[in-house]
């Protein structure tokens, strides 16, 4: 029997089209109230000029423009307080949302589900963020994978194109309710400032996919920003995988890495604050005294400094340069990977907890299927290989000639390589003793 009135909760799925939970809400309800909550548990930790908050707010305005006089109810506060107010105001019979697999989101959703059950309201959540989730990709022994290649092979074995069928949620926008609460009208209502950001108009064309494969290691080319569209759900994973599956094994493998790191976080929530490999728990890290030189792009190594300045200026950084800047902080400066991970989390437009954590632990050698601890990228040889004409470096380092003349390298690459290897060896020897 159709619900008279249901509520759909937007989170990491800011789109009307191909939205699993929204489609289910429309199918099971005569009328649906869409809501979005600016969660103070998250916002209270952010800078008031955070670009991502501006991005989300403007995206919500764009979605509102597509539904005329009906609007998304944009709320502000702790989710349980907002839900308590909504459920006391409207005679809601069910709540629909898409699953989120981060530890905070899991506990948040559990609290909202309990609140709904106390009031006799159904709570439904659906897989939308990934093709496979939780326990859907397991080894023959029924255990989660901790190595990417066998996970990827099992993913491909279990995959079929029927899983990419689009949910026709956009065809039922007439079911959106006109019922409203007082809604957030501007960023100032939540104590934030409108902050400029860059977002390319991403189109999933065969040409763009093939270009990705050809230039993904070259920082001189702009990033596709596809990761931002995925992070906030402007595009669905199904539509991206559909194009990648047909035209680009390279992009598909990257999307499977995203899924792999998500299931690592799901099964091993301790990785948020500890190494995946517990034998690296007691690495003797250097003082963070010089970390601001890294953050500000003043290390004296052009490709590192260009990457950090790009991050600070735009919220983006080319994928290869992310790897190089992370390796430099951890291996050459000897600074705890968690401090770098935290800084990326503060700055990246496409910040995703599972991917950010997984990639930092990969570089640090502490994660699942990680690079060995003695693999240390040389920023000079990497710059010569991937930015030989300094096009990328000069783009983000103002007055490059003056920089090159006056900025001394803050570390000796050969010496810090030796020190890094010894640091890891000491840790492993201490674990054995």
Tab-separated table of C-alpha atoms in Angstrom:
chain	number	residue	atom	x	y	z
A	1	UNK	CA	0.000	0.000	0.000
A	2	UNK	CA	1.414	3.385	-0.992
A	3	UNK	CA	2.541	5.720	1.784
A	4	UNK	CA	0.577	8.948	1.893
A	5	UNK	CA	3.564	11.103	2.777
A	6	UNK	CA	7.250	10.172	2.839
A	7	UNK	CA	10.454	12.069	3.363
A	8	UNK	CA	13.562	11.812	1.162
A	9	UNK	CA	16.852	12.828	2.768
A	10	UNK	CA	19.538	14.171	0.401
A	11	UNK	CA	23.151	13.521	1.455
A	12	UNK	CA	25.880	12.408	-1.001
A	13	UNK	CA	23.391	12.182	-3.879
A	14	UNK	CA	22.609	15.740	-4.953
A	15	UNK	CA	20.739	14.979	-8.174
A	16	UNK	CA	17.185	14.313	-9.304
A	17	UNK	CA	18.151	11.730	-11.934
A	18	UNK	CA	19.154	8.084	-11.373
A	19	UNK	CA	18.730	8.362	-7.611
A	20	UNK	CA	17.927	4.996	-6.041
A	21	UNK	CA	16.307	6.002	-2.752
A	22	UNK	CA	14.461	8.929	-4.321
A	23	UNK	CA	13.024	6.582	-6.947
A	24	UNK	CA	11.900	4.153	-4.221
A	25	UNK	CA	10.317	7.016	-2.295
A	26	UNK	CA	8.348	8.041	-5.388
A	27	UNK	CA	7.281	4.438	-6.061
A	28	UNK	CA	6.046	3.879	-2.505
A	29	UNK	CA	4.511	7.265	-1.765
A	30	UNK	CA	1.810	9.574	-3.016
A	31	UNK	CA	3.778	12.614	-1.895
A	32	UNK	CA	7.474	13.098	-1.001
A	33	UNK	CA	9.112	15.890	1.022
A	34	UNK	CA	12.797	16.327	0.020
A	35	UNK	CA	15.144	17.614	2.722
A	36	UNK	CA	18.819	18.445	3.113
A	37	UNK	CA	20.487	19.049	6.479
A	38	UNK	CA	23.555	21.210	6.971
A	39	UNK	CA	24.828	19.047	9.814
A	40	UNK	CA	26.440	21.063	12.614
A	41	UNK	CA	28.381	17.986	13.725
A	42	UNK	CA	30.276	18.390	10.440
A	43	UNK	CA	30.078	22.135	9.824
A	44	UNK	CA	31.369	23.121	13.256
A	45	UNK	CA	34.766	21.665	12.278
A	46	UNK	CA	35.031	23.582	8.997
A	47	UNK	CA	36.480	26.956	8.076
A	48	UNK	CA	33.710	29.490	7.421
A	49	UNK	CA	35.111	30.026	3.914
A	50	UNK	CA	35.045	26.331	3.012
A	51	UNK	CA	34.506	26.101	-0.751
A	52	UNK	CA	32.632	22.825	-0.439
A	53	UNK	CA	29.841	24.393	1.599
A	54	UNK	CA	29.355	27.003	-1.130
A	55	UNK	CA	29.356	24.236	-3.731
A	56	UNK	CA	26.663	22.269	-1.875
A	57	UNK	CA	24.488	25.318	-1.263
A	58	UNK	CA	24.613	26.397	-4.905
A	59	UNK	CA	23.890	22.850	-6.035
A	60	UNK	CA	20.771	22.810	-3.859
A	61	UNK	CA	19.673	26.094	-5.434
A	62	UNK	CA	20.133	24.552	-8.872
A	63	UNK	CA	18.035	21.523	-7.902
A	64	UNK	CA	15.355	23.846	-6.530
A	65	UNK	CA	15.265	25.757	-9.811
A	66	UNK	CA	14.286	22.536	-11.575
A	67	UNK	CA	11.116	22.009	-9.529
A	68	UNK	CA	9.465	25.413	-9.711
A	69	UNK	CA	7.574	26.632	-6.659
A	70	UNK	CA	8.229	23.382	-4.773
A	71	UNK	CA	11.467	23.386	-2.825
A	72	UNK	CA	13.933	21.176	-1.002
A	73	UNK	CA	13.572	21.830	2.725
A	74	UNK	CA	17.107	22.987	3.594
A	75	UNK	CA	17.685	22.676	7.334
A	76	UNK	CA	20.532	23.399	9.754
A	77	UNK	CA	21.407	21.664	13.012
A	78	UNK	CA	22.019	18.238	14.467
A	79	UNK	CA	20.173	15.659	12.325
A	80	UNK	CA	18.248	14.122	15.221
A	81	UNK	CA	16.968	17.568	16.284
A	82	UNK	CA	15.945	18.429	12.720
A	83	UNK	CA	14.170	15.109	12.271
A	84	UNK	CA	12.371	15.447	15.573
A	85	UNK	CA	11.017	18.820	14.427
A	86	UNK	CA	9.994	17.549	10.974
A	87	UNK	CA	8.339	14.395	12.268
A	88	UNK	CA	6.343	16.435	14.793
A	89	UNK	CA	5.270	18.877	12.072
A	90	UNK	CA	4.242	16.513	9.275
A	91	UNK	CA	2.414	13.184	9.290
A	92	UNK	CA	5.294	11.301	7.671
A	93	UNK	CA	4.913	7.536	7.242
A	94	UNK	CA	8.410	6.686	5.946
A	95	UNK	CA	11.925	8.096	5.529
A	96	UNK	CA	14.052	7.198	2.490
A	97	UNK	CA	17.783	7.777	2.004
A	98	UNK	CA	20.817	6.308	0.274
A	99	UNK	CA	23.433	4.502	2.319
A	100	UNK	CA	26.630	6.173	3.491
A	101	UNK	CA	29.453	3.942	4.721
A	102	UNK	CA	31.607	6.303	6.773
A	103	UNK	CA	31.674	5.636	10.540
A	104	UNK	CA	30.041	8.940	11.497
A	105	UNK	CA	27.308	8.453	8.888
A	106	UNK	CA	26.619	4.920	10.110
A	107	UNK	CA	26.117	6.088	13.704
A	108	UNK	CA	24.071	9.116	12.559
A	109	UNK	CA	21.747	6.959	10.465
A	110	UNK	CA	21.340	4.492	13.310
A	111	UNK	CA	20.171	7.325	15.582
A	112	UNK	CA	17.673	8.575	12.987
A	113	UNK	CA	16.401	5.051	12.384
A	114	UNK	CA	15.847	4.595	16.132
A	115	UNK	CA	14.006	7.919	16.296
A	116	UNK	CA	11.758	6.885	13.417
A	117	UNK	CA	11.019	3.509	14.961
A	118	UNK	CA	10.071	5.164	18.254
A	119	UNK	CA	7.462	7.134	16.319
A	120	UNK	CA	6.258	4.159	14.277
A	121	UNK	CA	7.794	5.495	11.064
A	122	UNK	CA	9.540	3.232	8.546
A	123	UNK	CA	13.187	3.964	7.695
A	124	UNK	CA	14.592	2.695	4.377
A	125	UNK	CA	18.143	3.029	3.041
A	126	UNK	CA	19.443	1.868	-0.335
A	127	UNK	CA	22.727	1.202	-2.105
A	128	UNK	CA	23.466	4.068	-4.485
A	129	UNK	CA	27.017	5.259	-3.878
A	130	UNK	CA	28.732	2.080	-5.127
A	131	UNK	CA	28.068	-0.831	-7.485
A	132	UNK	CA	29.064	-3.327	-4.756
A	133	UNK	CA	29.107	-2.508	-1.053
A	134	UNK	CA	29.613	-3.892	2.437
A	135	UNK	CA	29.871	-7.689	2.128
A	136	UNK	CA	29.078	-8.106	-1.562
A	137	UNK	CA	32.687	-8.728	-2.631
A	138	UNK	CA	34.262	-11.395	-0.428
A	139	UNK	CA	36.907	-14.088	-0.833
A	140	UNK	CA	36.028	-17.778	-1.149
A	141	UNK	CA	36.488	-17.980	2.622
A	142	UNK	CA	33.844	-15.294	3.080
A	143	UNK	CA	36.350	-12.677	4.224
A	144	UNK	CA	36.860	-9.119	2.948
A	145	UNK	CA	39.816	-8.524	0.666
A	146	UNK	CA	42.826	-6.523	1.803
A	147	UNK	CA	44.651	-6.666	-1.540
A	148	UNK	CA	43.348	-4.736	-4.534
A	149	UNK	CA	44.042	-7.114	-7.451
A	150	UNK	CA	41.992	-10.111	-6.207
A	151	UNK	CA	39.266	-7.680	-5.120
A	152	UNK	CA	39.241	-6.140	-8.587
A	153	UNK	CA	39.062	-9.560	-10.256
A	154	UNK	CA	36.158	-10.631	-8.023
A	155	UNK	CA	34.426	-7.302	-8.701
A	156	UNK	CA	34.703	-7.920	-12.443
A	157	UNK	CA	33.501	-11.526	-12.073
A	158	UNK	CA	30.423	-10.460	-10.107
A	159	UNK	CA	29.657	-7.499	-12.338
A	160	UNK	CA	27.063	-7.477	-15.091
A	161	UNK	CA	25.641	-4.578	-17.048
A	162	UNK	CA	22.151	-5.054	-15.625
A	163	UNK	CA	23.522	-3.465	-12.427
A	164	UNK	CA	23.871	-0.204	-14.336
A	165	UNK	CA	20.179	0.195	-15.032
A	166	UNK	CA	19.159	3.762	-14.298
A	167	UNK	CA	16.521	4.573	-11.678
A	168	UNK	CA	14.034	6.866	-13.410
A	169	UNK	CA	13.582	9.148	-10.421
A	170	UNK	CA	13.488	12.332	-12.478
A	171	UNK	CA	10.327	11.136	-14.247
A	172	UNK	CA	8.304	11.466	-11.022
A	173	UNK	CA	9.128	14.961	-9.761
A	174	UNK	CA	5.407	15.729	-9.825
A	175	UNK	CA	5.190	13.758	-6.567
A	176	UNK	CA	7.350	16.259	-4.703
A	177	UNK	CA	5.344	17.793	-1.894
A	178	UNK	CA	4.766	21.521	-1.544
A	179	UNK	CA	4.836	21.165	2.262
A	180	UNK	CA	7.602	23.317	3.719
A	181	UNK	CA	9.339	24.302	6.905
A	182	UNK	CA	11.246	27.544	7.331
A	183	UNK	CA	14.270	26.868	5.142
A	184	UNK	CA	17.860	28.107	4.926
A	185	UNK	CA	17.900	30.916	2.365
A	186	UNK	CA	21.578	31.909	2.309
A	187	UNK	CA	24.985	30.760	3.506
A	188	UNK	CA	24.979	33.549	6.079
A	189	UNK	CA	22.022	31.792	7.734
A	190	UNK	CA	24.427	29.027	8.746
A	191	UNK	CA	27.405	31.285	9.491
A	192	UNK	CA	29.345	30.646	6.271
A	193	UNK	CA	30.602	32.965	3.560
A	194	UNK	CA	30.064	32.584	-0.158
A	195	UNK	CA	33.430	31.404	-1.437
A	196	UNK	CA	34.436	31.171	-5.115
A	197	UNK	CA	35.244	27.719	-6.437
A	198	UNK	CA	36.059	26.131	-9.753
A	199	UNK	CA	33.873	23.374	-11.188
A	200	UNK	CA	34.170	22.288	-14.777
A	201	UNK	CA	31.103	21.188	-16.698
A	202	UNK	CA	31.795	17.463	-16.864
A	203	UNK	CA	30.324	15.543	-19.752
A	204	UNK	CA	30.699	11.802	-19.951
A	205	UNK	CA	31.812	11.455	-23.551
A	206	UNK	CA	33.942	8.743	-25.100
A	207	UNK	CA	36.491	11.408	-26.021
A	208	UNK	CA	36.790	12.669	-22.436
A	209	UNK	CA	37.182	9.111	-21.136
A	210	UNK	CA	39.899	8.291	-23.661
A	211	UNK	CA	41.651	11.572	-22.885
A	212	UNK	CA	41.705	10.610	-19.200
A	213	UNK	CA	43.640	7.444	-19.991
A	214	UNK	CA	46.152	9.288	-22.152
A	215	UNK	CA	46.909	12.213	-19.834
A	216	UNK	CA	46.064	11.085	-16.302
A	217	UNK	CA	49.742	11.055	-15.282
A	218	UNK	CA	50.523	14.469	-16.765
A	219	UNK	CA	49.894	17.349	-14.345
A	220	UNK	CA	50.067	19.871	-17.202
A	221	UNK	CA	46.542	18.776	-18.103
A	222	UNK	CA	43.653	19.881	-15.903
A	223	UNK	CA	41.999	17.222	-13.778
A	224	UNK	CA	38.579	16.043	-15.002
A	225	UNK	CA	37.002	16.923	-11.624
A	226	UNK	CA	34.908	13.784	-12.083
A	227	UNK	CA	35.765	12.877	-8.483
A	228	UNK	CA	33.875	15.963	-7.247
A	229	UNK	CA	30.780	14.959	-9.213
A	230	UNK	CA	31.013	11.498	-7.642
A	231	UNK	CA	31.764	12.745	-4.124
A	232	UNK	CA	28.623	14.865	-3.940
A	233	UNK	CA	26.511	12.687	-6.193
A	234	UNK	CA	26.001	15.184	-9.008
A	235	UNK	CA	26.451	12.136	-11.270
A	236	UNK	CA	25.591	8.562	-10.341
A	237	UNK	CA	28.187	5.809	-10.122
A	238	UNK	CA	26.085	3.808	-12.585
A	239	UNK	CA	26.305	6.327	-15.411
A	240	UNK	CA	30.070	6.721	-14.946
A	241	UNK	CA	30.773	2.981	-14.768
A	242	UNK	CA	28.589	2.466	-17.844
A	243	UNK	CA	30.885	4.651	-19.956
A	244	UNK	CA	34.111	3.418	-18.331
A	245	UNK	CA	33.161	-0.261	-18.746
A	246	UNK	CA	32.724	0.165	-22.494
A	247	UNK	CA	35.587	2.514	-23.241
A	248	UNK	CA	38.269	2.696	-20.531
A	249	UNK	CA	39.728	-0.108	-18.436
A	250	UNK	CA	41.955	2.543	-16.887
A	251	UNK	CA	39.083	4.618	-15.496
A	252	UNK	CA	37.171	1.507	-14.461
A	253	UNK	CA	40.143	0.334	-12.392
A	254	UNK	CA	40.237	3.732	-10.676
A	255	UNK	CA	36.532	3.440	-9.839
A	256	UNK	CA	37.125	-0.041	-8.422
A	257	UNK	CA	39.922	1.395	-6.231
A	258	UNK	CA	37.291	3.770	-4.850
A	259	UNK	CA	35.050	0.805	-4.054
A	260	UNK	CA	37.981	-1.134	-2.576
A	261	UNK	CA	38.900	1.650	-0.158
A	262	UNK	CA	35.245	2.038	0.833
A	263	UNK	CA	34.984	-1.614	1.869
A	264	UNK	CA	38.326	-1.372	3.687
A	265	UNK	CA	36.909	1.466	5.790
A	266	UNK	CA	33.620	-0.394	6.301
A	267	UNK	CA	35.345	-3.517	7.641
A	268	UNK	CA	38.238	-1.739	9.382
A	269	UNK	CA	37.037	1.556	10.893
A	270	UNK	CA	40.233	1.733	12.981
A	271	UNK	CA	42.077	2.986	9.870
A	272	UNK	CA	40.648	6.457	10.509
A	273	UNK	CA	43.217	7.028	13.241
A	274	UNK	CA	45.569	4.027	13.078
A	275	UNK	CA	47.587	2.155	10.459
A	276	UNK	CA	45.782	-0.672	8.694
A	277	UNK	CA	48.920	-2.725	9.344
A	278	UNK	CA	49.244	-2.595	13.098
A	279	UNK	CA	52.965	-3.375	12.957
A	280	UNK	CA	53.461	0.268	11.936
A	281	UNK	CA	51.723	1.650	15.017
A	282	UNK	CA	54.920	2.915	16.626
A	283	UNK	CA	56.868	4.664	13.899
A	284	UNK	CA	59.149	7.305	15.413
A	285	UNK	CA	57.964	10.302	13.393
A	286	UNK	CA	59.855	13.582	13.207
A	287	UNK	CA	58.531	16.767	14.761
A	288	UNK	CA	55.897	18.575	12.706
A	289	UNK	CA	57.894	21.779	13.100
A	290	UNK	CA	58.368	22.273	9.339
A	291	UNK	CA	54.954	21.106	8.172
A	292	UNK	CA	53.850	24.649	7.303
A	293	UNK	CA	56.596	24.808	4.669
A	294	UNK	CA	54.944	21.789	3.051
A	295	UNK	CA	51.421	23.170	3.458
A	296	UNK	CA	52.355	26.517	1.945
A	297	UNK	CA	54.393	25.097	-0.932
A	298	UNK	CA	57.784	26.349	0.255
A	299	UNK	CA	59.849	23.139	0.253
A	300	UNK	CA	62.202	24.164	-2.558
A	301	UNK	CA	61.071	21.317	-4.816
A	302	UNK	CA	59.000	22.825	-7.648
A	303	UNK	CA	56.568	19.987	-8.332
A	304	UNK	CA	55.819	19.623	-4.607
A	305	UNK	CA	55.343	23.354	-4.128
A	306	UNK	CA	53.218	23.720	-7.266
A	307	UNK	CA	50.961	20.909	-6.068
A	308	UNK	CA	50.451	22.396	-2.630
A	309	UNK	CA	49.812	25.854	-4.056
A	310	UNK	CA	47.296	24.411	-6.506
A	311	UNK	CA	45.538	22.709	-3.584
A	312	UNK	CA	45.438	25.885	-1.500
A	313	UNK	CA	44.294	28.052	-4.388
A	314	UNK	CA	41.707	25.776	-6.027
A	315	UNK	CA	40.905	22.795	-3.805
A	316	UNK	CA	42.216	20.465	-6.489
A	317	UNK	CA	45.480	18.643	-7.083
A	318	UNK	CA	46.468	16.337	-9.908
A	319	UNK	CA	46.421	12.663	-8.864
A	320	UNK	CA	50.098	11.975	-9.482
A	321	UNK	CA	51.095	15.149	-7.667
A	322	UNK	CA	48.975	14.091	-4.670
A	323	UNK	CA	51.097	10.949	-4.501
A	324	UNK	CA	54.340	12.932	-4.762
A	325	UNK	CA	53.409	15.529	-2.137
A	326	UNK	CA	52.275	12.788	0.247
A	327	UNK	CA	55.444	10.769	-0.252
A	328	UNK	CA	57.574	13.866	0.328
A	329	UNK	CA	55.867	14.691	3.627
A	330	UNK	CA	55.997	11.148	4.978
A	331	UNK	CA	59.247	9.778	3.585
A	332	UNK	CA	61.473	12.842	3.095
A	333	UNK	CA	60.221	15.042	5.930
A	334	UNK	CA	59.468	12.077	8.196
A	335	UNK	CA	56.145	13.556	9.330
A	336	UNK	CA	53.176	11.423	10.394
A	337	UNK	CA	50.922	10.637	7.413
A	338	UNK	CA	47.845	11.463	9.517
A	339	UNK	CA	48.793	15.153	9.548
A	340	UNK	CA	48.970	15.221	5.770
A	341	UNK	CA	45.739	13.275	5.482
A	342	UNK	CA	44.051	15.827	7.750
A	343	UNK	CA	45.290	18.756	5.659
A	344	UNK	CA	44.035	17.184	2.437
A	345	UNK	CA	40.691	16.561	4.160
A	346	UNK	CA	40.451	20.274	4.949
A	347	UNK	CA	41.325	21.443	1.440
A	348	UNK	CA	40.268	18.932	-1.220
A	349	UNK	CA	37.047	19.700	-3.073
A	350	UNK	CA	36.619	15.977	-3.723
A	351	UNK	CA	37.516	14.860	-0.186
A	352	UNK	CA	36.277	11.348	0.451
A	353	UNK	CA	37.273	9.781	3.765
A	354	UNK	CA	37.836	6.244	2.473
A	355	UNK	CA	39.836	7.253	-0.609
A	356	UNK	CA	41.866	9.928	1.164
A	357	UNK	CA	42.759	7.610	4.028
A	358	UNK	CA	43.443	4.685	1.718
A	359	UNK	CA	45.732	6.671	-0.545
A	360	UNK	CA	47.688	8.259	2.311
A	361	UNK	CA	48.207	4.874	3.948
A	362	UNK	CA	49.215	3.442	0.571
A	363	UNK	CA	51.951	6.060	0.204
A	364	UNK	CA	53.027	5.703	3.842
A	365	UNK	CA	53.330	1.932	3.472
A	366	UNK	CA	51.013	1.403	6.454
A	367	UNK	CA	47.850	0.510	4.554
A	368	UNK	CA	46.384	-2.491	2.813
A	369	UNK	CA	48.168	-3.434	-0.413
A	370	UNK	CA	50.441	-0.454	0.194
A	371	UNK	CA	53.635	0.592	-1.519
A	372	UNK	CA	56.612	-0.920	0.353
A	373	UNK	CA	58.110	1.401	2.934
A	374	UNK	CA	61.333	1.667	0.941
A	375	UNK	CA	59.524	3.024	-2.139
A	376	UNK	CA	60.272	6.735	-2.022
A	377	UNK	CA	59.439	8.993	-4.943
A	378	UNK	CA	62.123	11.438	-6.009
A	379	UNK	CA	60.431	14.785	-6.744
A	380	UNK	CA	63.243	15.894	-9.052
A	381	UNK	CA	63.135	12.861	-11.341
A	382	UNK	CA	59.328	12.846	-11.219
A	383	UNK	CA	59.203	16.489	-12.293
A	384	UNK	CA	61.635	15.809	-15.147
A	385	UNK	CA	59.497	12.893	-16.304
A	386	UNK	CA	56.014	14.388	-15.965
A	387	UNK	CA	56.571	18.162	-16.193
A	388	UNK	CA	59.852	18.484	-18.109
A	389	UNK	CA	59.107	21.978	-19.400
A	390	UNK	CA	57.879	23.226	-16.001
A	391	UNK	CA	54.496	24.140	-17.458
A	392	UNK	CA	52.610	22.870	-14.393
A	393	UNK	CA	55.141	24.267	-11.930
A	394	UNK	CA	55.100	27.740	-13.485
A	395	UNK	CA	51.312	27.768	-13.618
A	396	UNK	CA	50.989	27.580	-9.833
A	397	UNK	CA	54.234	29.149	-8.611
A	398	UNK	CA	54.054	32.903	-9.135
A	399	UNK	CA	57.274	34.571	-10.302
A	400	UNK	CA	58.899	31.197	-10.854
A	401	UNK	CA	62.318	32.628	-11.741
A	402	UNK	CA	62.549	34.419	-8.396
A	403	UNK	CA	61.297	31.289	-6.615
A	404	UNK	CA	63.922	29.105	-8.306
A	405	UNK	CA	66.679	31.556	-7.408
A	406	UNK	CA	65.736	32.193	-3.785
A	407	UNK	CA	64.084	29.003	-2.472
A	408	UNK	CA	66.452	26.428	-1.011
A	409	UNK	CA	65.425	22.754	-0.681
A	410	UNK	CA	64.443	22.052	2.919
A	411	UNK	CA	65.729	18.456	2.865
A	412	UNK	CA	68.550	16.424	1.353
A	413	UNK	CA	66.779	13.763	-0.730
A	414	UNK	CA	69.538	11.140	-0.451
A	415	UNK	CA	69.974	11.577	3.295
A	416	UNK	CA	66.240	11.598	4.069
A	417	UNK	CA	65.744	8.485	1.953
A	418	UNK	CA	68.251	6.632	4.130
A	419	UNK	CA	66.691	8.048	7.308
A	420	UNK	CA	63.194	7.032	6.200
A	421	UNK	CA	64.182	3.433	5.527
A	422	UNK	CA	65.940	3.260	8.898
A	423	UNK	CA	62.867	4.750	10.629
A	424	UNK	CA	60.631	1.991	9.286
A	425	UNK	CA	63.185	-0.720	10.018
A	426	UNK	CA	63.439	0.403	13.656
A	427	UNK	CA	59.676	0.235	13.982
A	428	UNK	CA	59.529	-3.289	12.564
A	429	UNK	CA	62.432	-4.450	14.743
A	430	UNK	CA	60.745	-3.011	17.842
A	431	UNK	CA	57.559	-4.885	16.967
A	432	UNK	CA	59.485	-8.161	16.815
A	433	UNK	CA	61.283	-7.628	20.133
